[in-house]
């Protein structure tokens, strides 16, 4: 038994929430929480229902992980994180280290989104989208197809090792390892050309780093999803530890309606559940049997609950059989269970705070993506001297053009300048060539007639145009005159 989490469970019957007088009730309830410490294997029962269907539908999001590397765009892989060249190709955009702020905003956006969803509806990420949850669900589905339902799996665990048990174990673990290998290979495909990498894997000519990545992913996929399962959520995942501080009394979670369900008691065969002195809970423990974390939701909200809603499917099925209304376990907030007013989520201050941060991060990401070009230009004006008077009376300024070429091939660029009458470029002959994926520097001289350049500093603009491509880049600078 571990130290109980500090998230707020439902108040005991007859109470009005957790106050100073109710602290003893809180701890009295918490001591009944059961946290599996790994001394037993949880064989969760699978029951059909709306939340089970929802889990399968949301799990399909991970098809993007497996299918994404095979998408093509302009003759190359649509999404590829080219680490050796320090380039991220995302469809038509190329993100280089100079665009690191975009990655920062993206991480901020998803972290804030995780926080606001948790505050509104609990651990939705854990219950429906987390890779640990999804892969574990697939692994246990395979286990049920091979070893049978929970009772059969428990009997098989205790059975002596014979040919049948060895055969079943060998088949199951082989399939688990195959999924781990596919996961590892797919991960590496995001960092290189997918067809090329597959050819290297099949001919055993892949780079040792690629083989090492596949090995690491295979090992940990097999270990976490096949062997440790819920233990990863209990002991390794940091999100499971601090998610409780994101909850409040308005957070919607799978909740047991203790006012309706208590006092609970077993229902004998042929006995009617009339809803009189006895509560609606018949203590069938089906909500515990289907929970992949082994949580008894009737003991209040616990650190192990991943808000997947499978207990709701189980309880609704039992209520249908005994002729009582559904919803004994349902998605509800603590205020609703206690009969207090419930505010819509859009009227809650945390949602507005998180929403504002989300809006700023999203606006920055959209601006960054819309302003990303294939060519980036910076202009540095020579400081010493600011200008030079030529023998023919013209004024000359010196500049260094720093050009970032984000294309995977060299770019031929035409250079022009405007802003004052009679401006002339010198120091370069015709188009310049910028190397791919890095910054190239070019020194240029700009000359202007003496009568066309006002005294002091005047604004001018440099423009680059990619020949044969149409991409352009502009940057303002100054022209100094006596």
Coordinates of C-alpha atoms in Angstrom, one line a residue:
X1 CA 0.0 0.0 0.0
X2 CA 1.4 3.4 -1.0
X3 CA 0.7 6.8 0.5
X4 CA -2.7 7.9 -0.8
X5 CA -2.9 10.6 -3.4
X6 CA -4.0 14.0 -2.3
X7 CA -6.7 14.4 -5.0
X8 CA -10.2 15.0 -3.5
X9 CA -12.5 12.0 -3.5
X10 CA -16.3 12.3 -3.0
X11 CA -17.4 13.3 0.4
X12 CA -18.9 10.6 2.6
X13 CA -22.7 10.3 2.7
X14 CA -24.3 13.1 4.7
X15 CA -21.3 15.4 4.4
X16 CA -21.0 18.6 2.5
X17 CA -17.5 18.4 1.1
X18 CA -14.1 18.1 2.7
X19 CA -13.6 20.6 5.5
X20 CA -11.5 20.6 8.7
X21 CA -14.0 18.3 10.4
X22 CA -14.0 16.0 7.4
X23 CA -10.2 15.3 7.2
X24 CA -10.6 12.2 9.3
X25 CA -13.3 10.9 6.9
X26 CA -11.0 11.6 3.9
X27 CA -8.1 9.5 5.4
X28 CA -10.6 6.8 6.5
X29 CA -11.7 6.5 2.9
X30 CA -8.2 6.7 1.5
X31 CA -7.0 3.7 3.5
X32 CA -9.3 1.5 1.4
X33 CA -7.6 2.5 -1.8
X34 CA -5.8 -0.4 -3.5
X35 CA -2.6 0.3 -5.4
X36 CA -1.2 -2.7 -7.2
X37 CA 2.5 -2.8 -6.4
X38 CA 3.3 -5.4 -9.0
X39 CA 2.8 -8.5 -6.8
X40 CA -0.2 -9.6 -9.0
X41 CA -1.0 -9.3 -12.6
X42 CA -4.2 -7.4 -13.4
X43 CA -6.3 -9.3 -15.9
X44 CA -9.0 -6.7 -16.8
X45 CA -12.2 -8.0 -18.2
X46 CA -13.3 -6.6 -21.6
X47 CA -16.9 -5.6 -21.9
X48 CA -18.6 -3.9 -24.9
X49 CA -19.9 -0.4 -24.4
X50 CA -19.7 3.2 -25.7
X51 CA -16.4 4.0 -23.8
X52 CA -14.8 0.7 -25.1
X53 CA -15.7 1.8 -28.6
X54 CA -14.4 5.3 -27.9
X55 CA -11.1 3.9 -26.7
X56 CA -10.6 1.9 -30.0
X57 CA -11.5 5.0 -32.1
X58 CA -9.1 7.3 -30.2
X59 CA -6.4 4.7 -30.4
X60 CA -6.7 4.9 -34.2
X61 CA -4.9 8.3 -33.9
X62 CA -1.7 6.3 -33.6
X63 CA -2.1 5.1 -37.2
X64 CA -0.5 8.5 -38.0
X65 CA 2.6 7.3 -36.3
X66 CA 2.7 4.1 -38.5
X67 CA 1.6 5.6 -41.8
X68 CA 3.1 9.1 -41.6
X69 CA 6.6 8.2 -42.9
X70 CA 5.1 6.9 -46.2
X71 CA 3.5 10.1 -47.2
X72 CA 5.3 11.9 -50.0
X73 CA 5.4 15.7 -50.8
X74 CA 7.1 17.3 -53.8
X75 CA 9.1 14.1 -54.5
X76 CA 10.4 13.6 -50.9
X77 CA 9.1 12.3 -47.6
X78 CA 6.4 14.7 -46.4
X79 CA 7.5 14.7 -42.7
X80 CA 11.1 13.9 -41.9
X81 CA 13.3 15.0 -39.0
X82 CA 16.8 15.0 -40.6
X83 CA 19.0 15.2 -37.6
X84 CA 22.4 14.9 -39.4
X85 CA 21.6 17.9 -41.6
X86 CA 19.7 19.7 -38.7
X87 CA 16.5 20.1 -40.8
X88 CA 12.9 19.3 -40.1
X89 CA 10.8 18.9 -43.3
X90 CA 7.1 19.2 -42.6
X91 CA 5.3 19.0 -45.9
X92 CA 6.3 22.2 -47.8
X93 CA 8.1 23.9 -44.8
X94 CA 11.6 23.3 -43.7
X95 CA 12.4 24.1 -40.1
X96 CA 16.0 24.8 -39.2
X97 CA 17.7 25.4 -35.8
X98 CA 17.2 29.1 -36.4
X99 CA 13.4 28.4 -36.1
X100 CA 13.8 26.8 -32.7
X101 CA 11.3 29.2 -31.2
X102 CA 8.6 27.5 -33.2
X103 CA 9.3 24.2 -31.5
X104 CA 9.2 26.0 -28.1
X105 CA 5.7 27.5 -28.9
X106 CA 4.5 24.0 -30.1
X107 CA 5.6 22.4 -26.9
X108 CA 4.0 25.2 -24.9
X109 CA 0.8 24.8 -26.8
X110 CA 0.5 21.0 -26.2
X111 CA 1.5 21.4 -22.5
X112 CA -1.2 24.0 -22.0
X113 CA -3.7 21.9 -23.9
X114 CA -2.9 19.0 -21.6
X115 CA -3.4 21.2 -18.6
X116 CA -6.8 22.6 -19.7
X117 CA -8.2 19.2 -20.7
X118 CA -7.1 17.7 -17.4
X119 CA -8.8 20.6 -15.5
X120 CA -12.0 20.1 -17.4
X121 CA -12.3 16.3 -17.9
X122 CA -9.4 14.6 -16.0
X123 CA -6.8 12.4 -17.4
X124 CA -8.3 12.1 -20.9
X125 CA -4.8 11.8 -22.4
X126 CA -4.0 8.8 -20.1
X127 CA -7.3 7.1 -20.7
X128 CA -7.6 7.4 -24.5
X129 CA -4.5 8.7 -26.2
X130 CA -1.3 7.9 -24.2
X131 CA 1.0 5.5 -26.1
X132 CA 1.4 3.4 -23.0
X133 CA -2.3 3.0 -22.6
X134 CA -2.9 2.2 -26.3
X135 CA 0.0 -0.3 -26.7
X136 CA -1.0 -2.0 -23.4
X137 CA -4.6 -2.3 -24.7
X138 CA -3.4 -3.9 -27.9
X139 CA -1.0 -6.3 -26.0
X140 CA -3.8 -7.4 -23.6
X141 CA -6.2 -7.9 -26.5
X142 CA -3.7 -10.2 -28.1
X143 CA -3.3 -12.0 -24.7
X144 CA -7.0 -12.5 -24.4
X145 CA -7.2 -13.9 -27.9
X146 CA -4.4 -16.4 -27.1
X147 CA -4.8 -17.2 -23.4
X148 CA -8.6 -16.6 -23.0
X149 CA -10.7 -14.5 -20.7
X150 CA -9.4 -13.3 -17.2
X151 CA -10.3 -16.5 -15.4
X152 CA -8.6 -18.7 -18.0
X153 CA -5.5 -16.5 -17.9
X154 CA -5.3 -16.8 -14.1
X155 CA -5.6 -20.6 -14.3
X156 CA -3.0 -20.7 -17.0
X157 CA -0.6 -18.7 -14.7
X158 CA -0.9 -21.3 -12.0
X159 CA -0.8 -24.3 -14.3
X160 CA 2.4 -26.4 -14.6
X161 CA 4.6 -25.8 -17.6
X162 CA 3.5 -28.3 -20.3
X163 CA 3.6 -28.3 -24.1
X164 CA 0.3 -26.3 -24.3
X165 CA 1.4 -23.6 -21.9
X166 CA 4.8 -23.3 -23.6
X167 CA 3.2 -23.0 -27.0
X168 CA 0.8 -20.3 -25.9
X169 CA 3.5 -18.3 -24.2
X170 CA 5.8 -18.6 -27.1
X171 CA 3.1 -17.4 -29.6
X172 CA 2.0 -14.5 -27.3
X173 CA 5.5 -13.2 -26.6
X174 CA 6.6 -13.5 -30.2
X175 CA 3.6 -11.3 -31.3
X176 CA 4.5 -8.8 -28.6
X177 CA 8.1 -8.7 -29.7
X178 CA 7.0 -8.3 -33.4
X179 CA 4.9 -5.3 -32.4
X180 CA 7.9 -3.9 -30.5
X181 CA 10.2 -4.3 -33.6
X182 CA 7.6 -2.7 -35.9
X183 CA 7.3 0.2 -33.4
X184 CA 11.1 0.7 -33.3
X185 CA 11.5 0.5 -37.1
X186 CA 8.6 3.0 -37.6
X187 CA 10.2 5.4 -35.1
X188 CA 13.4 5.5 -37.1
X189 CA 11.5 6.0 -40.4
X190 CA 10.6 9.5 -39.3
X191 CA 14.4 10.4 -39.3
X192 CA 15.3 9.2 -42.7
X193 CA 13.8 8.2 -46.1
X194 CA 11.4 5.4 -45.4
X195 CA 11.9 3.2 -48.5
X196 CA 15.7 3.5 -48.2
X197 CA 15.7 2.6 -44.5
X198 CA 13.4 -0.4 -45.1
X199 CA 15.8 -1.6 -47.9
X200 CA 18.7 -1.3 -45.4
X201 CA 16.9 -3.2 -42.7
X202 CA 16.0 -6.0 -45.1
X203 CA 19.5 -6.3 -46.4
X204 CA 21.0 -5.9 -42.8
X205 CA 23.0 -2.9 -43.9
X206 CA 21.4 -0.3 -41.7
X207 CA 23.6 2.0 -39.6
X208 CA 24.4 0.7 -36.1
X209 CA 22.6 3.7 -34.6
X210 CA 19.4 2.7 -36.4
X211 CA 19.7 -0.9 -35.2
X212 CA 20.3 0.4 -31.6
X213 CA 17.2 2.6 -31.8
X214 CA 15.1 -0.4 -33.0
X215 CA 16.5 -2.5 -30.2
X216 CA 15.8 0.1 -27.5
X217 CA 12.2 0.6 -28.7
X218 CA 11.6 -3.1 -29.0
X219 CA 12.9 -3.8 -25.5
X220 CA 10.9 -1.0 -23.8
X221 CA 7.7 -1.6 -25.8
X222 CA 7.8 -5.2 -24.7
X223 CA 8.7 -4.4 -21.1
X224 CA 6.3 -1.5 -20.6
X225 CA 3.2 -2.6 -22.6
X226 CA 3.6 -6.4 -22.1
X227 CA 5.2 -6.9 -18.7
X228 CA 4.8 -3.7 -16.5
X229 CA 1.6 -2.3 -17.9
X230 CA -0.1 -0.3 -15.1
X231 CA 3.1 -0.2 -13.1
X232 CA 4.5 2.4 -15.6
X233 CA 1.6 4.7 -14.8
X234 CA 1.9 4.2 -11.0
X235 CA 5.7 4.5 -10.7
X236 CA 7.3 5.9 -13.8
X237 CA 5.0 8.5 -15.3
X238 CA 5.4 11.9 -13.8
X239 CA 2.0 13.1 -15.2
X240 CA 0.2 10.5 -13.0
X241 CA 1.8 12.1 -9.9
X242 CA 0.9 15.7 -10.4
X243 CA -2.4 15.5 -12.3
X244 CA -4.3 15.7 -9.0
X245 CA -3.3 19.3 -8.5
X246 CA -5.0 20.2 -11.8
X247 CA -8.4 19.0 -10.5
X248 CA -11.0 21.1 -8.8
X249 CA -14.6 20.6 -7.7
X250 CA -15.8 21.2 -11.2
X251 CA -13.6 18.7 -13.0
X252 CA -15.6 16.0 -14.7
X253 CA -14.4 12.5 -13.8
X254 CA -15.8 8.9 -13.7
X255 CA -17.5 9.1 -10.3
X256 CA -19.5 6.8 -8.2
X257 CA -22.8 8.3 -7.0
X258 CA -22.5 7.3 -3.3
X259 CA -25.8 8.9 -2.4
X260 CA -27.7 6.7 -4.8
X261 CA -25.5 3.6 -4.4
X262 CA -25.1 3.2 -0.6
X263 CA -25.7 1.2 1.4
X264 CA -24.5 -1.4 -1.1
X265 CA -25.2 -5.1 -0.8
X266 CA -25.2 -8.3 -2.7
X267 CA -28.4 -9.1 -4.7
X268 CA -29.6 -12.7 -4.2
X269 CA -31.1 -14.6 -7.2
X270 CA -34.7 -13.8 -7.7
X271 CA -34.5 -10.8 -5.4
X272 CA -35.9 -7.4 -6.6
X273 CA -33.9 -4.2 -6.3
X274 CA -36.6 -1.8 -5.3
X275 CA -34.5 1.2 -4.4
X276 CA -35.8 1.4 -0.9
X277 CA -33.6 1.0 2.1
X278 CA -30.9 -0.5 0.0
X279 CA -28.8 1.4 -2.5
X280 CA -28.5 0.6 -6.2
X281 CA -24.9 -0.8 -5.9
X282 CA -25.2 -4.6 -5.7
X283 CA -21.4 -5.0 -4.9
X284 CA -20.9 -7.1 -8.1
X285 CA -17.4 -5.5 -8.5
X286 CA -17.7 -5.5 -12.2
X287 CA -16.4 -1.9 -12.2
X288 CA -13.2 -3.3 -10.6
X289 CA -13.0 -6.3 -12.9
X290 CA -12.9 -4.1 -16.1
X291 CA -10.5 -1.5 -14.7
X292 CA -7.0 -1.8 -16.4
X293 CA -5.5 -0.2 -13.3
X294 CA -7.3 -2.3 -10.7
X295 CA -9.0 0.7 -9.1
X296 CA -12.3 0.5 -7.2
X297 CA -13.9 3.7 -8.2
X298 CA -16.4 3.4 -5.4
X299 CA -13.7 4.3 -2.9
X300 CA -13.4 7.8 -4.5
X301 CA -11.1 9.4 -7.0
X302 CA -7.6 7.8 -6.9
X303 CA -4.2 8.4 -8.4
X304 CA -4.6 5.2 -10.4
X305 CA -7.7 6.2 -12.2
X306 CA -7.0 7.1 -15.8
X307 CA -10.6 8.3 -16.5
X308 CA -11.1 5.8 -19.3
X309 CA -14.8 5.2 -18.5
X310 CA -14.7 1.4 -18.8
X311 CA -16.2 1.2 -15.3
X312 CA -19.2 3.2 -16.6
X313 CA -19.8 0.6 -19.3
X314 CA -19.7 -2.2 -16.8
X315 CA -22.0 -0.5 -14.3
X316 CA -24.5 0.5 -16.9
X317 CA -24.7 -3.1 -18.1
X318 CA -25.4 -4.3 -14.6
X319 CA -28.0 -1.6 -14.0
X320 CA -29.8 -2.7 -17.2
X321 CA -29.9 -6.3 -15.9
X322 CA -31.3 -5.3 -12.4
X323 CA -33.8 -2.8 -13.8
X324 CA -32.3 0.4 -12.4
X325 CA -31.4 3.6 -14.2
X326 CA -28.0 4.0 -15.7
X327 CA -25.5 6.5 -14.3
X328 CA -24.7 5.0 -10.9
X329 CA -21.1 5.5 -12.1
X330 CA -20.9 8.3 -14.6
X331 CA -18.8 11.3 -15.7
X332 CA -19.6 14.0 -13.1
X333 CA -17.9 16.5 -10.9
X334 CA -17.8 16.6 -7.2
X335 CA -20.2 19.5 -6.9
X336 CA -22.8 17.7 -9.0
X337 CA -22.6 14.6 -6.8
X338 CA -23.0 16.7 -3.7
X339 CA -26.0 18.6 -5.2
X340 CA -24.2 21.9 -5.6
X341 CA -24.6 24.2 -8.6
X342 CA -22.4 23.3 -11.5
X343 CA -21.0 26.1 -13.8
X344 CA -20.4 25.5 -17.5
X345 CA -16.7 24.9 -18.2
X346 CA -16.4 28.1 -20.3
X347 CA -17.3 30.2 -17.1
X348 CA -14.5 28.8 -15.0
X349 CA -11.4 31.0 -14.5
X350 CA -8.8 28.2 -15.1
X351 CA -10.3 27.6 -18.5
X352 CA -10.0 31.2 -19.4
X353 CA -6.4 31.4 -18.2
X354 CA -5.3 28.2 -20.0
X355 CA -7.4 29.3 -23.1
X356 CA -5.6 32.6 -23.3
X357 CA -2.2 30.9 -23.2
X358 CA -3.4 28.4 -25.8
X359 CA -4.5 31.3 -28.1
X360 CA -1.2 33.1 -27.9
X361 CA 0.8 29.9 -28.5
X362 CA -1.4 28.9 -31.5
X363 CA -1.2 32.5 -32.9
X364 CA 2.6 32.4 -32.7
X365 CA 2.8 28.9 -34.4
X366 CA 0.5 30.0 -37.2
X367 CA 2.5 33.2 -37.7
X368 CA 5.7 31.3 -37.7
X369 CA 4.5 28.7 -40.2
X370 CA 3.0 31.4 -42.5
X371 CA 6.3 33.4 -42.4
X372 CA 8.6 30.5 -43.0
X373 CA 10.2 30.8 -46.4
X374 CA 12.8 28.8 -48.2
X375 CA 15.3 31.8 -48.1
X376 CA 16.1 33.9 -45.0
X377 CA 18.2 37.1 -45.3
X378 CA 20.0 39.2 -42.7
X379 CA 21.9 42.4 -43.6
X380 CA 24.9 43.7 -41.6
X381 CA 26.1 47.3 -42.4
X382 CA 29.8 48.0 -42.2
X383 CA 30.5 50.2 -39.2
X384 CA 34.0 51.4 -40.0
X385 CA 33.8 53.4 -42.1
X386 CA 30.1 54.1 -42.4
X387 CA 30.6 55.4 -46.0
X388 CA 33.3 56.1 -48.5
X389 CA 33.5 59.0 -50.9
X390 CA 34.6 57.8 -54.3
X391 CA 36.7 59.8 -56.8
X392 CA 33.7 60.3 -59.1
X393 CA 31.6 61.9 -56.3
X394 CA 29.5 58.9 -55.5
X395 CA 28.9 57.5 -52.0
X396 CA 29.6 53.9 -51.2
X397 CA 28.4 51.7 -48.3
X398 CA 29.6 48.2 -47.6
X399 CA 27.3 45.3 -46.4
X400 CA 27.5 41.7 -45.5
X401 CA 24.5 39.6 -46.7
X402 CA 23.9 36.4 -44.6
X403 CA 21.7 34.1 -46.6
X404 CA 20.1 31.0 -45.0
X405 CA 19.1 28.5 -47.7
X406 CA 16.5 26.0 -46.3
X407 CA 16.3 24.0 -49.5
X408 CA 18.0 20.6 -49.8
X409 CA 19.9 21.8 -52.9
X410 CA 22.0 24.9 -53.7
X411 CA 20.0 28.0 -54.5
X412 CA 20.9 30.5 -57.2
X413 CA 19.8 34.0 -56.1
X414 CA 19.4 37.3 -57.8
X415 CA 20.2 40.3 -55.6
X416 CA 18.7 43.8 -55.9
X417 CA 18.5 46.9 -53.8
X418 CA 16.1 49.8 -53.8
X419 CA 15.2 52.9 -51.8
X420 CA 17.2 55.7 -53.3
X421 CA 17.4 56.9 -56.9
X422 CA 20.4 55.6 -58.9
X423 CA 21.4 52.8 -56.4
X424 CA 24.0 50.5 -57.9
X425 CA 25.3 47.1 -56.6
X426 CA 29.0 46.2 -56.8
X427 CA 31.2 43.5 -55.5
X428 CA 29.1 40.6 -57.0
X429 CA 28.8 39.6 -60.5
X430 CA 25.4 38.3 -61.4
X431 CA 23.5 35.8 -59.3
X432 CA 25.0 34.3 -56.1
X433 CA 24.8 30.6 -55.0
X434 CA 23.8 29.8 -51.4
X435 CA 24.8 26.4 -50.1
X436 CA 21.9 24.1 -48.9
X437 CA 20.9 23.9 -45.3
X438 CA 23.3 26.5 -43.9
X439 CA 24.2 30.2 -43.8
X440 CA 26.2 31.7 -46.7
X441 CA 27.8 35.2 -46.4
X442 CA 28.3 37.6 -49.3
X443 CA 29.9 41.0 -49.3
X444 CA 28.3 43.7 -51.5
X445 CA 28.9 47.3 -52.1
X446 CA 26.1 49.8 -52.7
X447 CA 26.8 53.1 -54.5
X448 CA 24.6 56.2 -54.9
X449 CA 25.0 59.5 -56.6
X450 CA 25.9 62.3 -54.2
X451 CA 22.8 64.4 -55.1
X452 CA 20.5 61.4 -54.6
X453 CA 21.6 60.5 -51.1
X454 CA 20.2 62.8 -48.3
X455 CA 22.6 63.7 -45.5
X456 CA 22.5 61.2 -42.6
X457 CA 20.9 57.8 -42.7
X458 CA 18.3 56.8 -45.3
X459 CA 16.3 53.5 -45.4
X460 CA 17.0 51.0 -48.3
X461 CA 15.8 47.5 -48.9
X462 CA 17.6 44.4 -50.1
X463 CA 15.7 41.8 -52.0
X464 CA 16.7 38.2 -52.9
X465 CA 14.9 36.2 -55.5
X466 CA 15.5 32.5 -56.1
X467 CA 16.0 31.9 -59.8
X468 CA 13.7 29.2 -61.1
X469 CA 11.7 28.9 -57.9
X470 CA 10.0 32.2 -57.2
X471 CA 10.9 32.3 -53.5
X472 CA 11.9 35.8 -52.2
X473 CA 13.4 37.3 -49.1
X474 CA 13.6 41.0 -48.1
X475 CA 15.4 42.9 -45.4
X476 CA 15.6 46.7 -44.6
X477 CA 18.9 48.4 -43.9
X478 CA 20.3 51.9 -44.0
X479 CA 22.5 54.0 -46.3
X480 CA 24.8 56.4 -44.7
X481 CA 25.8 59.7 -46.4
X482 CA 27.8 62.8 -45.2

